[in-house]
């Protein structure tokens, strides 16, 4: 089972946080900080896996990928295949990239609930739901369409990242 | 618009937070936003509810409290619009806890939404349920989910399948309801549904054996077909990852096959062919391909596969190990670790490659490889492996040295067939990484040397040589100093030279030089210095001509700020100067240390308790069994008694002071002998020698007087014996006292403590309690600390515990002695509050309790 998905920037600021087993907010922050502590110390030429027993309990590992200013971290237990988790990060990032057209950190900051929507189509309650980014995008687009048609107040304007990109 | 409702939009808030330069500024912005949101909530303003909740989720991500928004989630879920519902469910998953009462209120909304006509709303409800479902909700909503498993829409179907997993995890009883629908999911064509369906089947197998049997019978064939189809299928761009078709489905199917094939020869037989095909045909130049191969190997190791297939599997791992990608090497090591138990012979074949990985630049790979090498060591390869590891110790990273040293030490200890080899290896380790060697390891070395009379000369010479080349390594220095103190004359006179040794000449003053260097070296700590002083005292007797020089060196510390060193310095000076007649008997060579007792102590396990029990049995059966020359009864497992007996035999002149001196001589770690040393050192045999068995014994017999009272006079043999005999007799004469039943002082689901009691003869107020701790849980406890508090009329003294680690499942115990003195004996009963602190998997745990069930009359 996947225990958590964390996206944070290289300064340790969380950009997307999803725990699949409930953690109180203080504990979440503590976990994010310890994960950041581990990742920031790792060199570039080492493996993407870290044993996370000390942070998330026995048998857990985390796999991370570093893209530009962001770390994508998946925490999982022994019921998952490590290499497959690495591919899943790839799927997630590719999907984001297609959704936001060259995704950058700012897109994530302003569209965090769209990120959640995407993530919920890929991972469901800690299990892999869908691995085809096309299918994921289709589902997300349908939802966005539905949302637009039934609501006058747009929550997050899509073009924000274009206007405030810096 | 309501003047109190927050006017800013979500992105304005995010921008404001991002613009903050300091954490304090950020807190101020968040506080302001939260205040506005609270106001809006109390106004019950429906227009901005979902915008407010979206803000709250962002605030939540930053780590601020957002509990006040929980009810808003429920209101949004209950509203009709899709955007409101979406944000509501998102908030539900992020902000709420499955343990909260509030969650009860959402069950009804969920039920309605699961039956909604809009498939996206159904999807939202399923998603929320899959994330936060509690056992109660699972029971209530299982029929809805079961029905949704049979809808036509694949999106709903796959979500329902995964949602069922959560339901089964919460309520395993429901597993059998899902068997049928789950197995029909495997006949689907849609890939997402297949992945979800296979996952559901895997979880069903875990949850119930009935389901496992059912699926084994009905699905094995279907699974093999799915795997064949997917691995033979032509290029399908949709599910393709780096040129491999649908690796996730591959992996899930292989995993389910492992569940079904485990321990079942028939279905394993049926899978052999397809597994061999996947193992040979999958391309291994991409991560996705390797992920499949990796899973395939795990399945082959898990089921009852043919031996040919297993060899194929291990060879795949061997190939992984030489892969240039760190990740692949890492998982290969992980898997080999599991494979060692299945087929260690096949893994042995890759030993050299594994050994290369110990030298990898990646810390996590090194660590894994080292653990694996440790598992691979056996009697035949121990020498070559140890040599490789020690060679690597020289060049390895500083931070890796600790782990590496610990592993080498335990390999050397576990597999040493000959003592000579053991001494050689330990010498190398000590001189390369002595600072990383744990105390118990070098203590064990000393115990071993003391037990090998024909190698003592060789050992002291090797250590001397090692010390000349590196005197920065703390534990090397300590062992060398100890050995020179004990066997200094063997060093100088070349006693017991082995054939392969190069002859060397060491003069008496060379030997003293070494100890002096250790004493004066800036990096030596107080323990090393104290040991050096003792060694010097011993040398002054071994080499009389150096005596005066030694006295000068010793006297340099008469003003040392460390009380312990100062005291030693002054006492030793006085011994050298004024008591030549008792000196030689004082600094006799240490009696041979009891190896088996030490090993038992070190294990800190049930052995210790056993021997303690045995000793109390023998003592209560009377002093007839074990008689020593001087007529003192000796409980078998107490090396301390040995020591005292021996010394009182050898030096009857001044028994009391001898015990005290020994006390001091040995006092490597104990800074103040009167006070019981604190916890961690409990496993140390040297400490045990010191801490005179029963705590209420007069340990502080005349420490200063021992010397002063005898100044000028010939030692009077008759003064001392009384307290000493008392000390030694304390245990055996116990039988006169009433026997008190042992009690279970504390018992929880994880820990049990029993107390057994003994009274000191002639002292009704004092009771010695032996506390025995047993771990009832399945994980070991570390850093175990027991604390106790008593009412004012009772005095309590705690001795160090036998260990600070408590093995799981009651497979070992910790014992600890307590002495209580009840000043109102006969009027008030004993009472005690206790607290146990320990770590389970590095998490701190605390348990406490009160004991009122002490036997009467204590």
Short mmCIF file of C-alpha atoms in Angstrom, two decimals, chain A residues 1-2 7 9 13-29 32 42 44-51 53-58 61-63 65 77-91 94 105-106 108-114 116-117 120-136 138-140 142-144 146-148 150-157 160 163-164 166, chain B residues 9-12 14-15 18 26 47-48 50-51 54-55 57-66 81-84 86-87 90 93-100 118 120-121 123-124 126-131 155 158-160 162-163 165-166 169 190-193 195-196 199 203 206 238-239 241 246-248 251-252 255 287-292 294-295 298 320 325-328 330-331 334 338 361-365 367-368 371 841-843:
data_model
loop_
_atom_site.label_atom_id
_atom_site.label_comp_id
_atom_site.label_asym_id
_atom_site.label_seq_id
_atom_site.Cartn_x
_atom_site.Cartn_y
_atom_site.Cartn_z
CA UNK A 1 0.00 0.00 0.00
CA UNK A 2 1.13 3.52 -0.71
CA UNK A 7 5.56 16.89 -3.25
CA UNK A 9 10.26 22.01 -3.15
CA UNK A 13 7.99 23.71 1.53
CA UNK A 14 5.20 21.20 0.96
CA UNK A 15 3.35 21.63 -2.32
CA UNK A 16 1.11 18.60 -2.26
CA UNK A 17 0.59 16.39 0.74
CA UNK A 18 -1.59 13.33 0.88
CA UNK A 19 -1.45 10.72 3.60
CA UNK A 20 -3.41 7.55 3.01
CA UNK A 21 -3.43 6.59 6.65
CA UNK A 22 -4.58 9.44 8.81
CA UNK A 23 -1.96 11.55 10.55
CA UNK A 24 -2.76 14.55 12.74
CA UNK A 25 -1.56 17.85 11.25
CA UNK A 26 1.34 18.29 13.66
CA UNK A 27 2.55 14.77 12.90
CA UNK A 28 2.25 15.47 9.19
CA UNK A 29 4.51 18.47 9.46
CA UNK A 32 7.48 16.19 6.08
CA UNK A 42 21.41 12.78 -0.36
CA UNK A 44 22.81 13.11 -6.79
CA UNK A 45 24.43 9.87 -7.80
CA UNK A 46 22.74 7.57 -5.31
CA UNK A 47 19.70 5.33 -5.59
CA UNK A 48 16.20 6.76 -5.39
CA UNK A 49 15.18 4.55 -2.51
CA UNK A 50 15.49 5.32 1.15
CA UNK A 51 14.51 3.06 3.98
CA UNK A 53 11.58 2.72 8.98
CA UNK A 54 12.67 5.47 11.30
CA UNK A 55 10.14 7.93 9.92
CA UNK A 56 7.09 5.94 8.89
CA UNK A 57 7.42 2.72 10.86
CA UNK A 58 8.89 -0.69 10.09
CA UNK A 61 10.50 2.75 2.16
CA UNK A 62 10.32 5.94 0.24
CA UNK A 63 11.16 6.57 -3.32
CA UNK A 65 12.53 11.83 -7.81
CA UNK A 77 5.27 -0.52 2.42
CA UNK A 78 6.47 -3.98 1.48
CA UNK A 79 3.33 -4.77 -0.54
CA UNK A 80 4.53 -2.58 -3.39
CA UNK A 81 7.21 -3.11 -5.97
CA UNK A 82 9.94 -0.50 -5.52
CA UNK A 83 10.75 -0.15 -9.20
CA UNK A 84 7.09 0.12 -10.08
CA UNK A 85 6.74 2.98 -7.62
CA UNK A 86 9.52 4.74 -9.44
CA UNK A 87 7.58 4.34 -12.67
CA UNK A 88 4.44 5.57 -10.97
CA UNK A 89 6.15 8.83 -10.06
CA UNK A 90 7.03 9.08 -13.71
CA UNK A 91 3.40 8.54 -14.68
CA UNK A 94 4.01 13.07 -17.03
CA UNK A 105 6.29 24.75 -9.21
CA UNK A 106 4.03 27.77 -9.48
CA UNK A 108 1.26 23.44 -8.31
CA UNK A 109 1.06 26.22 -5.75
CA UNK A 110 -1.96 27.84 -7.32
CA UNK A 111 -3.71 24.70 -8.47
CA UNK A 112 -3.19 22.46 -5.51
CA UNK A 113 -6.73 21.20 -5.52
CA UNK A 114 -6.52 20.29 -9.14
CA UNK A 116 -5.45 16.48 -5.69
CA UNK A 117 -8.03 15.75 -8.33
CA UNK A 120 -7.13 10.85 -6.83
CA UNK A 121 -7.47 9.50 -10.35
CA UNK A 122 -4.07 7.79 -10.16
CA UNK A 123 -3.94 6.57 -6.58
CA UNK A 124 -7.05 5.62 -4.70
CA UNK A 125 -6.92 4.97 -0.98
CA UNK A 126 -3.30 3.93 -1.22
CA UNK A 127 -3.76 1.62 -4.21
CA UNK A 128 -2.84 2.21 -7.83
CA UNK A 129 -6.01 3.10 -9.70
CA UNK A 130 -4.91 4.02 -13.18
CA UNK A 131 -1.54 4.18 -14.89
CA UNK A 132 -2.46 5.60 -18.24
CA UNK A 133 -2.06 9.34 -18.23
CA UNK A 134 -4.53 9.59 -21.09
CA UNK A 135 -7.29 7.97 -19.05
CA UNK A 136 -6.44 10.16 -16.08
CA UNK A 138 -9.84 12.31 -19.68
CA UNK A 139 -11.40 11.82 -16.26
CA UNK A 140 -10.03 15.12 -14.97
CA UNK A 142 -14.71 15.61 -17.63
CA UNK A 143 -14.80 16.72 -14.03
CA UNK A 144 -13.54 20.19 -14.91
CA UNK A 146 -18.88 19.47 -15.20
CA UNK A 147 -17.61 21.94 -12.67
CA UNK A 148 -17.59 24.82 -15.10
CA UNK A 150 -22.59 24.04 -12.89
CA UNK A 151 -20.79 26.85 -11.18
CA UNK A 152 -20.43 30.54 -11.73
CA UNK A 153 -17.67 31.07 -9.19
CA UNK A 154 -14.50 29.71 -10.62
CA UNK A 155 -12.29 28.54 -7.80
CA UNK A 156 -8.95 28.69 -9.42
CA UNK A 157 -8.53 30.47 -12.69
CA UNK A 160 -3.07 32.18 -13.09
CA UNK A 163 0.00 35.69 -15.39
CA UNK A 164 2.01 35.31 -12.23
CA UNK A 166 8.15 34.56 -12.49
CA UNK B 9 -9.90 34.94 -3.38
CA UNK B 10 -7.96 31.74 -2.98
CA UNK B 11 -5.17 32.80 -5.26
CA UNK B 12 -4.92 36.18 -3.54
CA UNK B 14 -1.80 32.10 -1.76
CA UNK B 15 -0.02 35.09 -3.20
CA UNK B 18 4.00 33.52 -0.75
CA UNK B 26 3.18 34.12 7.31
CA UNK B 47 -21.83 31.53 -1.12
CA UNK B 48 -18.20 31.37 -0.16
CA UNK B 50 -16.35 26.13 -0.82
CA UNK B 51 -13.86 28.87 -1.44
CA UNK B 54 -10.29 25.43 -0.36
CA UNK B 55 -8.33 28.04 1.54
CA UNK B 57 -6.97 22.99 2.77
CA UNK B 58 -4.08 25.14 1.69
CA UNK B 59 -3.62 26.36 5.25
CA UNK B 60 -3.78 22.78 6.43
CA UNK B 61 -1.00 21.81 4.06
CA UNK B 62 1.17 24.48 5.62
CA UNK B 63 0.62 22.88 8.99
CA UNK B 64 -1.86 25.18 10.73
CA UNK B 65 -4.86 23.90 12.70
CA UNK B 66 -8.05 23.75 10.67
CA UNK B 81 -23.93 21.34 -6.76
CA UNK B 82 -21.03 19.35 -8.14
CA UNK B 83 -18.24 21.86 -7.37
CA UNK B 84 -19.40 22.14 -3.77
CA UNK B 86 -16.09 18.01 -4.94
CA UNK B 87 -14.45 20.45 -2.56
CA UNK B 90 -11.67 16.69 -0.88
CA UNK B 93 -10.31 13.29 2.96
CA UNK B 94 -7.74 15.87 3.97
CA UNK B 95 -9.08 17.41 7.13
CA UNK B 96 -11.00 14.64 8.83
CA UNK B 97 -9.89 11.64 10.77
CA UNK B 98 -11.66 8.32 10.47
CA UNK B 99 -11.80 8.17 14.24
CA UNK B 100 -13.86 11.31 14.61
CA UNK B 118 -24.32 11.25 -12.05
CA UNK B 120 -18.87 11.58 -11.32
CA UNK B 121 -20.66 12.18 -8.06
CA UNK B 123 -16.93 8.51 -8.23
CA UNK B 124 -16.34 11.26 -5.66
CA UNK B 126 -16.35 6.17 -3.72
CA UNK B 127 -13.06 7.98 -3.58
CA UNK B 128 -13.87 9.53 -0.21
CA UNK B 129 -15.10 6.22 1.13
CA UNK B 130 -11.94 4.48 -0.07
CA UNK B 131 -9.83 6.97 1.83
CA UNK B 155 -14.41 4.16 -14.10
CA UNK B 158 -12.37 0.18 -10.81
CA UNK B 159 -13.02 2.64 -8.02
CA UNK B 160 -15.55 0.32 -6.46
CA UNK B 162 -10.39 -0.48 -4.74
CA UNK B 163 -12.99 0.80 -2.31
CA UNK B 165 -10.21 -3.33 -0.50
CA UNK B 166 -10.60 -0.68 2.17
CA UNK B 169 -9.35 -4.30 5.52
CA UNK B 190 -10.40 -2.77 -19.46
CA UNK B 191 -6.96 -2.42 -18.07
CA UNK B 192 -7.78 -0.16 -15.12
CA UNK B 193 -10.52 -2.53 -14.03
CA UNK B 195 -5.49 -3.81 -12.19
CA UNK B 196 -8.06 -2.93 -9.56
CA UNK B 199 -5.54 -5.97 -6.39
CA UNK B 203 -6.40 -8.44 -0.62
CA UNK B 206 -4.88 -11.94 2.65
CA UNK B 238 -1.82 3.70 -24.10
CA UNK B 239 -0.39 1.63 -21.28
CA UNK B 241 5.87 2.72 -20.12
CA UNK B 246 1.48 -2.28 -18.99
CA UNK B 247 4.10 -3.13 -16.36
CA UNK B 248 1.69 -2.40 -13.52
CA UNK B 251 3.31 -6.77 -11.51
CA UNK B 252 -0.12 -7.04 -9.94
CA UNK B 255 1.88 -10.71 -7.08
CA UNK B 287 13.35 0.34 -15.42
CA UNK B 288 9.85 -0.92 -16.22
CA UNK B 289 11.22 -4.19 -17.57
CA UNK B 290 13.36 -4.64 -14.52
CA UNK B 291 10.37 -3.97 -12.29
CA UNK B 292 8.60 -6.89 -13.94
CA UNK B 294 12.05 -8.21 -10.07
CA UNK B 295 8.44 -9.08 -9.29
CA UNK B 298 9.95 -12.67 -6.06
CA UNK B 320 20.93 -6.85 -11.53
CA UNK B 325 21.65 1.80 -12.19
CA UNK B 326 21.80 2.23 -8.41
CA UNK B 327 18.11 1.50 -8.03
CA UNK B 328 18.41 -1.87 -9.68
CA UNK B 330 19.44 -1.76 -4.45
CA UNK B 331 16.35 -3.86 -5.13
CA UNK B 334 16.83 -6.55 -1.07
CA UNK B 338 15.01 -12.77 1.08
CA UNK B 361 29.40 4.93 -3.28
CA UNK B 362 25.71 4.83 -2.37
CA UNK B 363 25.16 4.52 1.37
CA UNK B 364 21.91 2.59 1.20
CA UNK B 365 23.41 0.05 -1.19
CA UNK B 367 24.30 -0.94 4.03
CA UNK B 368 22.18 -3.57 2.31
CA UNK B 371 23.81 -7.02 5.77
CA UNK B 841 11.09 0.75 16.64
CA UNK B 842 12.58 4.02 17.75
CA UNK B 843 9.31 5.32 19.11
#
